[in-house]
Amino acid sequence: MKLSLVGLALCVSFGLGCLVGDDATSPDGDGDDGEGVQPDAANAKAIAIGFDGAADQFAYLADFYNIDKGQSKTRLCHSYFEWNVGSKAAHSGDVTDTSSRAYLDNWLASAEGNCDEVLIAFKSMSNRAAPDEADYATAFDNFVATDWKTETGYTGSFAFSPWNEPNNPADAGNGLGVTIEASLSARYYLRAETACKKHGCKVAAGDFASNGDMWNDFEWNCSNDNVATNELCKAFSDANPGHAAASYLDKYKNEIAQHADDAPYKLGAEFRPEYFAFHGWHDTNEYLDAASHCATYGDCAARRIEKSLGGSWGHVVLWDTEDGMGQKGALSDHDQACGAAFLVRLASVTSRVKRVYITRLHGGTTEIAGRPALEVLANREQSYAADCK
């Protein structure tokens, strides 16, 4: 969900895991919970920080980058647009309507000179059934085939999340009012990846919500995803002593592992995504509300997702594409800065985390412009004050 800033926490993967084609009893998670792993200052400095929001955020980007001192070599921006906006007529609709082409055109025009790369997350702006794969593919293909430089003046590069929070049916999540089946969400990803292979754009798989109980969708329940779908969870992972059924992520991984080389994708039998995105709200909220320090797989969404993405997924780069402090209400400057340091500290325990996108640079009760949290993030500070939780 959208609202504010940051809660990334991840552990180092020590296990070698299995390769594509391993038998069903071979573990596909990393086999390590990461307890006791300390954050790495070098990793912290290497994390790229981007910003999430509407075009009115761009005027405040310089406030961050003036402090950043060149650590974020690429200026990253992120926002959310109607899934079929690429099929609409150029400049059509009202610029204030988030589902319109005019809204997107204005955002991209405003991004020129402020953003080197934009991350576009697609979603629905009204409740409806999830689009079928073919309709989604047509809309995505139309988007990436558009000459955005001519239409809007934007000259930077593009990255995509095929669908924002597919596991979250809320309007602020996927926007549909219903959860997208994990297998269909994975096929959206495969279609987007296939198109971007031709057009030179990046695609992040996943982009799952973690707030509320949705962090349970990150569980590693099935020992190996590289099995026939009817064999999934015939063998349980060592993180699943209760023998729970396949999680949303298990099913998502299985769809990609089994079908990436099928037509029309033809991505290769051993294909795995280069990037995987998640939203870190659960962990930040737990830190701010309950002083949880994300110590284990049992209390930390980010540790869950990294453990689940071991084995043949162990090379996948992780992006926290929507996070923040204050999703549950306004915070004091002190608590907000403590939360920012928590984010940096936990994001830096693994070099697999390359990006964090912060919600609400400017505006609302969760604004960070002009507040101590901005400096904490810009300097990648892992602590703020002795009395932080």
XYZ file of C-alpha atoms in Angstrom:
389
model
C 0.000 0.000 0.000
C 1.050 3.625 -0.385
C 1.539 6.204 2.269
C 4.997 6.773 3.585
C 8.576 5.636 4.155
C 10.755 2.742 4.960
C 11.245 -0.703 6.481
C 13.708 -2.914 4.685
C 15.417 -5.762 6.394
C 17.296 -8.589 4.811
C 19.706 -11.337 5.732
C 22.786 -12.659 3.971
C 22.274 -15.839 1.995
C 24.972 -18.406 2.826
C 23.522 -21.541 1.213
C 24.422 -22.617 -2.309
C 20.864 -23.820 -3.007
C 19.776 -25.863 -5.998
C 20.119 -25.305 -9.698
C 17.332 -25.563 -12.223
C 16.558 -29.223 -12.723
C 17.346 -30.302 -9.154
C 15.005 -32.913 -7.768
C 11.925 -31.972 -5.770
C 13.577 -32.583 -2.409
C 16.379 -30.069 -3.001
C 15.813 -26.838 -1.095
C 15.111 -23.773 -3.186
C 15.362 -21.360 -0.266
C 18.709 -20.220 1.088
C 18.517 -22.272 4.250
C 19.693 -19.405 6.457
C 17.624 -17.186 8.718
C 20.175 -14.399 8.951
C 19.960 -14.082 12.732
C 22.866 -12.160 14.149
C 24.003 -10.800 10.789
C 25.253 -7.258 11.202
C 24.575 -4.420 8.768
C 27.440 -3.482 6.504
C 28.424 0.179 6.141
C 29.723 -0.401 2.611
C 26.410 -1.970 1.615
C 24.558 0.980 3.120
C 26.469 3.476 0.992
C 25.711 1.433 -2.119
C 21.917 1.475 -1.720
C 20.232 3.658 -4.318
C 17.345 5.698 -2.903
C 14.486 6.772 -5.104
C 11.169 8.511 -4.513
C 7.584 7.570 -5.065
C 4.774 9.978 -5.821
C 2.960 12.401 -8.055
C 4.594 15.124 -10.172
C 4.476 17.624 -7.304
C 7.299 15.652 -5.610
C 9.868 16.573 -8.249
C 10.399 20.129 -7.017
C 11.764 18.681 -3.751
C 14.190 16.121 -5.163
C 17.088 18.565 -5.000
C 16.643 18.797 -1.217
C 17.642 15.137 -0.996
C 20.306 15.024 -3.685
C 22.080 18.112 -2.361
C 22.730 16.136 0.849
C 23.257 12.812 -0.924
C 26.711 13.855 -2.247
C 26.534 11.646 -5.301
C 25.823 8.348 -3.553
C 22.691 7.887 -5.676
C 24.310 8.123 -9.072
C 20.992 7.625 -10.838
C 17.968 9.704 -9.865
C 15.127 7.229 -9.476
C 11.426 8.128 -9.522
C 8.374 5.931 -9.175
C 4.616 6.216 -9.571
C 1.432 4.306 -10.448
C -0.625 4.387 -13.625
C -3.641 2.710 -15.201
C -2.665 -0.699 -16.557
C -3.937 0.028 -20.102
C -2.837 3.676 -20.329
C -0.493 2.759 -23.176
C -3.531 1.912 -25.304
C -5.163 5.326 -24.800
C -4.759 8.272 -27.158
C -1.866 10.643 -26.497
C -2.781 13.480 -24.127
C -6.359 12.191 -23.808
C -8.445 12.731 -20.698
C -8.156 15.119 -17.778
C -4.707 15.745 -16.342
C -6.145 15.342 -12.827
C -7.566 11.884 -13.607
C -5.001 9.273 -12.513
C -6.356 6.791 -15.058
C -5.847 9.125 -18.031
C -3.075 9.400 -20.595
C -2.937 13.137 -19.853
C -2.000 12.395 -16.221
C 0.831 10.098 -17.318
C 2.008 12.547 -19.976
C 2.185 15.338 -17.409
C 4.103 13.126 -14.961
C 6.672 12.108 -17.565
C 7.059 15.687 -18.794
C 7.680 16.755 -15.197
C 10.157 13.906 -14.726
C 12.381 15.200 -17.520
C 15.483 16.743 -15.958
C 14.545 15.396 -12.523
C 14.608 11.623 -13.058
C 17.187 9.506 -14.880
C 14.981 6.419 -14.643
C 11.291 6.083 -13.894
C 9.722 2.991 -12.374
C 6.186 2.571 -13.690
C 3.886 0.372 -11.601
C 0.653 -0.596 -13.310
C -2.620 -1.111 -11.452
C -6.344 -0.571 -11.896
C -7.941 2.719 -10.950
C -11.373 1.092 -10.575
C -12.655 -2.258 -9.333
C -12.987 -4.910 -12.016
C -11.909 -8.443 -12.820
C -8.196 -8.910 -13.444
C -7.406 -8.488 -17.168
C -6.628 -11.683 -19.016
C -3.043 -12.249 -20.073
C -3.578 -11.314 -23.721
C -5.236 -7.976 -22.909
C -2.476 -7.175 -20.442
C 0.205 -8.045 -23.011
C -1.376 -5.803 -25.635
C -1.506 -2.859 -23.236
C 2.087 -3.371 -22.082
C 3.378 -3.756 -25.632
C 1.625 -0.540 -26.619
C 3.250 1.287 -23.715
C 6.826 0.220 -24.435
C 6.409 0.830 -28.177
C 5.362 4.469 -27.614
C 7.799 7.267 -28.452
C 7.602 8.988 -25.065
C 10.372 11.445 -25.936
C 8.258 12.885 -28.740
C 5.026 12.745 -26.774
C 6.264 14.133 -23.442
C 9.892 15.219 -23.776
C 11.055 12.583 -21.285
C 14.474 11.243 -22.341
C 15.353 8.962 -19.412
C 15.022 5.204 -19.152
C 12.132 3.022 -17.961
C 11.734 0.251 -15.425
C 8.454 -1.523 -14.708
C 6.503 -3.350 -12.073
C 3.981 -5.361 -14.122
C 1.277 -4.915 -11.466
C 1.374 -3.072 -8.154
C 0.707 -5.320 -5.147
C -1.069 -8.131 -7.016
C -1.666 -9.880 -3.678
C -3.493 -6.834 -2.250
C -7.069 -6.352 -3.525
C -7.510 -2.910 -1.941
C -7.875 0.219 -4.066
C -4.498 1.404 -2.762
C -3.043 -1.988 -3.719
C -3.826 -3.592 -7.052
C -6.962 -1.458 -7.412
C -9.133 -4.315 -8.667
C -11.025 -5.168 -5.496
C -9.908 -8.802 -5.914
C -6.575 -10.530 -5.475
C -4.804 -11.457 -8.697
C -4.075 -15.177 -8.789
C -0.349 -15.774 -8.306
C -0.058 -17.680 -11.585
C -1.709 -14.865 -13.579
C 0.437 -12.237 -11.878
C 3.519 -14.263 -12.827
C 2.338 -14.392 -16.444
C 1.965 -10.595 -16.458
C 5.614 -10.509 -15.405
C 6.668 -12.942 -18.146
C 4.864 -10.849 -20.765
C 6.488 -7.643 -19.520
C 9.932 -9.240 -19.397
C 9.515 -10.563 -22.922
C 8.579 -7.096 -24.225
C 11.442 -5.411 -22.386
C 13.963 -7.836 -23.864
C 13.070 -6.186 -27.182
C 12.823 -2.597 -25.947
C 15.704 -2.363 -23.480
C 13.765 -1.733 -20.269
C 14.024 -3.306 -16.813
C 11.232 -5.327 -15.171
C 10.989 -6.199 -11.479
C 9.016 -9.325 -10.670
C 6.792 -9.520 -7.605
C 6.073 -6.078 -6.151
C 4.095 -7.746 -3.376
C 2.386 -5.980 -0.479
C 3.509 -6.803 3.071
C 1.283 -4.637 5.282
C -1.366 -6.267 7.463
C -1.087 -10.041 7.181
C 0.069 -9.958 3.563
C 3.660 -10.547 4.624
C 2.595 -14.180 5.034
C 2.452 -14.311 1.228
C 6.274 -14.216 1.327
C 6.598 -17.546 3.148
C 8.864 -20.284 1.838
C 6.572 -23.261 2.324
C 7.511 -25.524 -0.588
C 10.987 -26.991 -0.698
C 11.453 -26.450 -4.436
C 9.479 -24.396 -6.947
C 11.052 -26.088 -9.971
C 8.576 -28.960 -10.095
C 5.353 -29.653 -11.944
C 2.558 -27.542 -10.487
C 0.719 -30.596 -9.164
C 3.906 -31.583 -7.330
C 4.364 -28.209 -5.608
C 4.655 -28.654 -1.837
C 4.832 -32.425 -2.043
C 8.073 -31.670 -0.207
C 7.956 -28.963 2.473
C 10.730 -26.506 3.230
C 12.591 -26.524 6.520
C 10.928 -23.175 7.261
C 7.527 -24.903 7.182
C 7.395 -27.420 10.052
C 3.599 -27.138 10.165
C 3.305 -28.239 6.518
C 1.300 -25.216 5.404
C 0.132 -25.098 1.794
C 2.008 -23.255 -0.955
C 2.250 -19.519 -0.340
C 1.504 -16.813 -2.906
C 5.235 -16.506 -3.549
C 5.672 -20.280 -3.888
C 2.977 -20.343 -6.585
C 4.395 -17.259 -8.318
C 7.880 -18.758 -8.472
C 6.532 -22.076 -9.702
C 4.697 -20.429 -12.615
C 7.880 -18.695 -13.750
C 10.111 -21.728 -13.248
C 7.767 -24.003 -15.180
C 6.732 -21.706 -18.032
C 9.450 -19.116 -18.727
C 10.593 -21.030 -21.800
C 7.094 -21.580 -23.167
C 5.767 -19.621 -26.135
C 5.292 -16.688 -26.360
C 7.944 -15.913 -23.715
C 10.884 -18.147 -24.764
C 13.078 -16.737 -22.009
C 15.037 -19.959 -21.499
C 14.553 -23.097 -19.406
C 16.815 -21.778 -16.652
C 15.438 -18.243 -16.649
C 14.931 -16.414 -13.360
C 14.147 -12.687 -12.990
C 17.016 -10.252 -12.628
C 15.055 -8.082 -10.168
C 12.396 -8.840 -7.556
C 10.405 -6.104 -5.823
C 8.539 -6.021 -2.544
C 6.992 -3.392 -0.267
C 8.572 -3.217 3.155
C 5.738 -1.643 5.178
C 5.322 -4.584 7.531
C 8.797 -4.339 8.955
C 8.885 -0.570 9.350
C 5.450 -0.553 10.961
C 6.483 -3.279 13.395
C 9.604 -1.358 14.336
C 7.722 1.874 14.941
C 4.726 0.270 16.669
C 6.313 -2.561 18.614
C 10.078 -1.949 18.577
C 10.562 -5.132 16.514
C 14.030 -5.292 15.010
C 13.265 -7.818 12.291
C 15.520 -10.436 13.801
C 14.176 -13.649 12.302
C 12.152 -15.279 9.560
C 9.336 -15.502 12.122
C 8.915 -11.743 12.546
C 10.432 -10.160 9.442
C 8.906 -9.945 5.971
C 12.189 -9.030 4.334
C 14.015 -11.991 5.823
C 11.196 -14.188 4.583
C 11.428 -12.964 1.039
C 15.190 -13.323 0.868
C 15.055 -16.820 2.299
C 12.361 -17.715 -0.236
C 14.519 -16.340 -3.057
C 17.481 -18.634 -2.519
C 18.691 -21.574 -4.545
C 18.138 -20.981 -8.258
C 16.738 -17.551 -7.303
C 19.774 -16.633 -5.215
C 21.204 -14.192 -7.775
C 18.017 -12.099 -7.949
C 18.528 -8.434 -6.993
C 16.034 -7.076 -4.459
C 14.265 -3.714 -4.658
C 12.059 -2.311 -1.901
C 9.832 -0.320 -4.212
C 7.423 1.243 -1.721
C 8.111 1.902 1.910
C 7.989 4.567 4.515
C 7.446 5.786 8.003
C 4.001 6.858 9.091
C 1.635 4.542 7.262
C -0.370 4.242 10.476
C -0.261 7.928 11.378
C 1.891 11.034 11.748
C 5.244 10.723 13.526
C 7.451 13.136 15.400
C 10.666 14.226 13.708
C 12.563 12.042 16.178
C 10.593 8.846 15.539
C 10.632 9.412 11.802
C 14.429 9.752 11.823
C 14.764 6.633 13.999
C 12.666 4.766 11.446
C 14.846 6.026 8.604
C 17.965 4.724 10.357
C 16.213 1.380 10.912
C 15.570 1.158 7.197
C 19.184 1.835 6.258
C 20.481 -0.527 8.931
C 18.326 -3.428 7.836
C 18.586 -2.811 4.111
C 22.347 -2.982 4.410
C 22.660 -6.461 5.934
C 22.791 -7.920 2.426
C 24.339 -6.672 -0.779
C 21.329 -8.088 -2.666
C 19.270 -5.006 -1.798
C 20.144 -2.407 -4.397
C 17.216 0.047 -4.202
C 14.723 1.563 -1.790
C 11.914 3.833 -2.989
C 10.587 6.194 -0.349
C 7.006 7.347 -0.354
C 6.022 10.936 0.358
C 9.099 13.108 -0.009
C 6.739 16.061 0.163
C 3.193 16.596 1.403
C 0.883 15.108 4.012
C 1.655 13.963 7.519
C 4.473 11.690 6.358
C 6.545 14.312 4.523
C 10.307 14.029 4.998
C 11.473 17.152 3.139
C 13.084 19.513 5.628
C 12.997 16.968 8.441
C 15.885 15.014 10.054
C 14.882 11.764 8.334
C 15.887 13.258 4.981
C 19.476 13.688 6.131
C 19.558 10.217 7.717
C 18.564 8.697 4.393
C 20.791 10.872 2.242
C 23.818 9.979 4.355
C 22.787 6.308 4.747
C 23.074 6.665 8.519
C 22.487 3.427 10.426
C 21.690 5.114 13.741
C 20.090 8.373 14.737
C 19.805 8.737 18.522
C 20.601 6.627 21.547
C 16.967 6.572 22.621
C 15.612 5.174 19.332
C 13.616 1.996 19.875
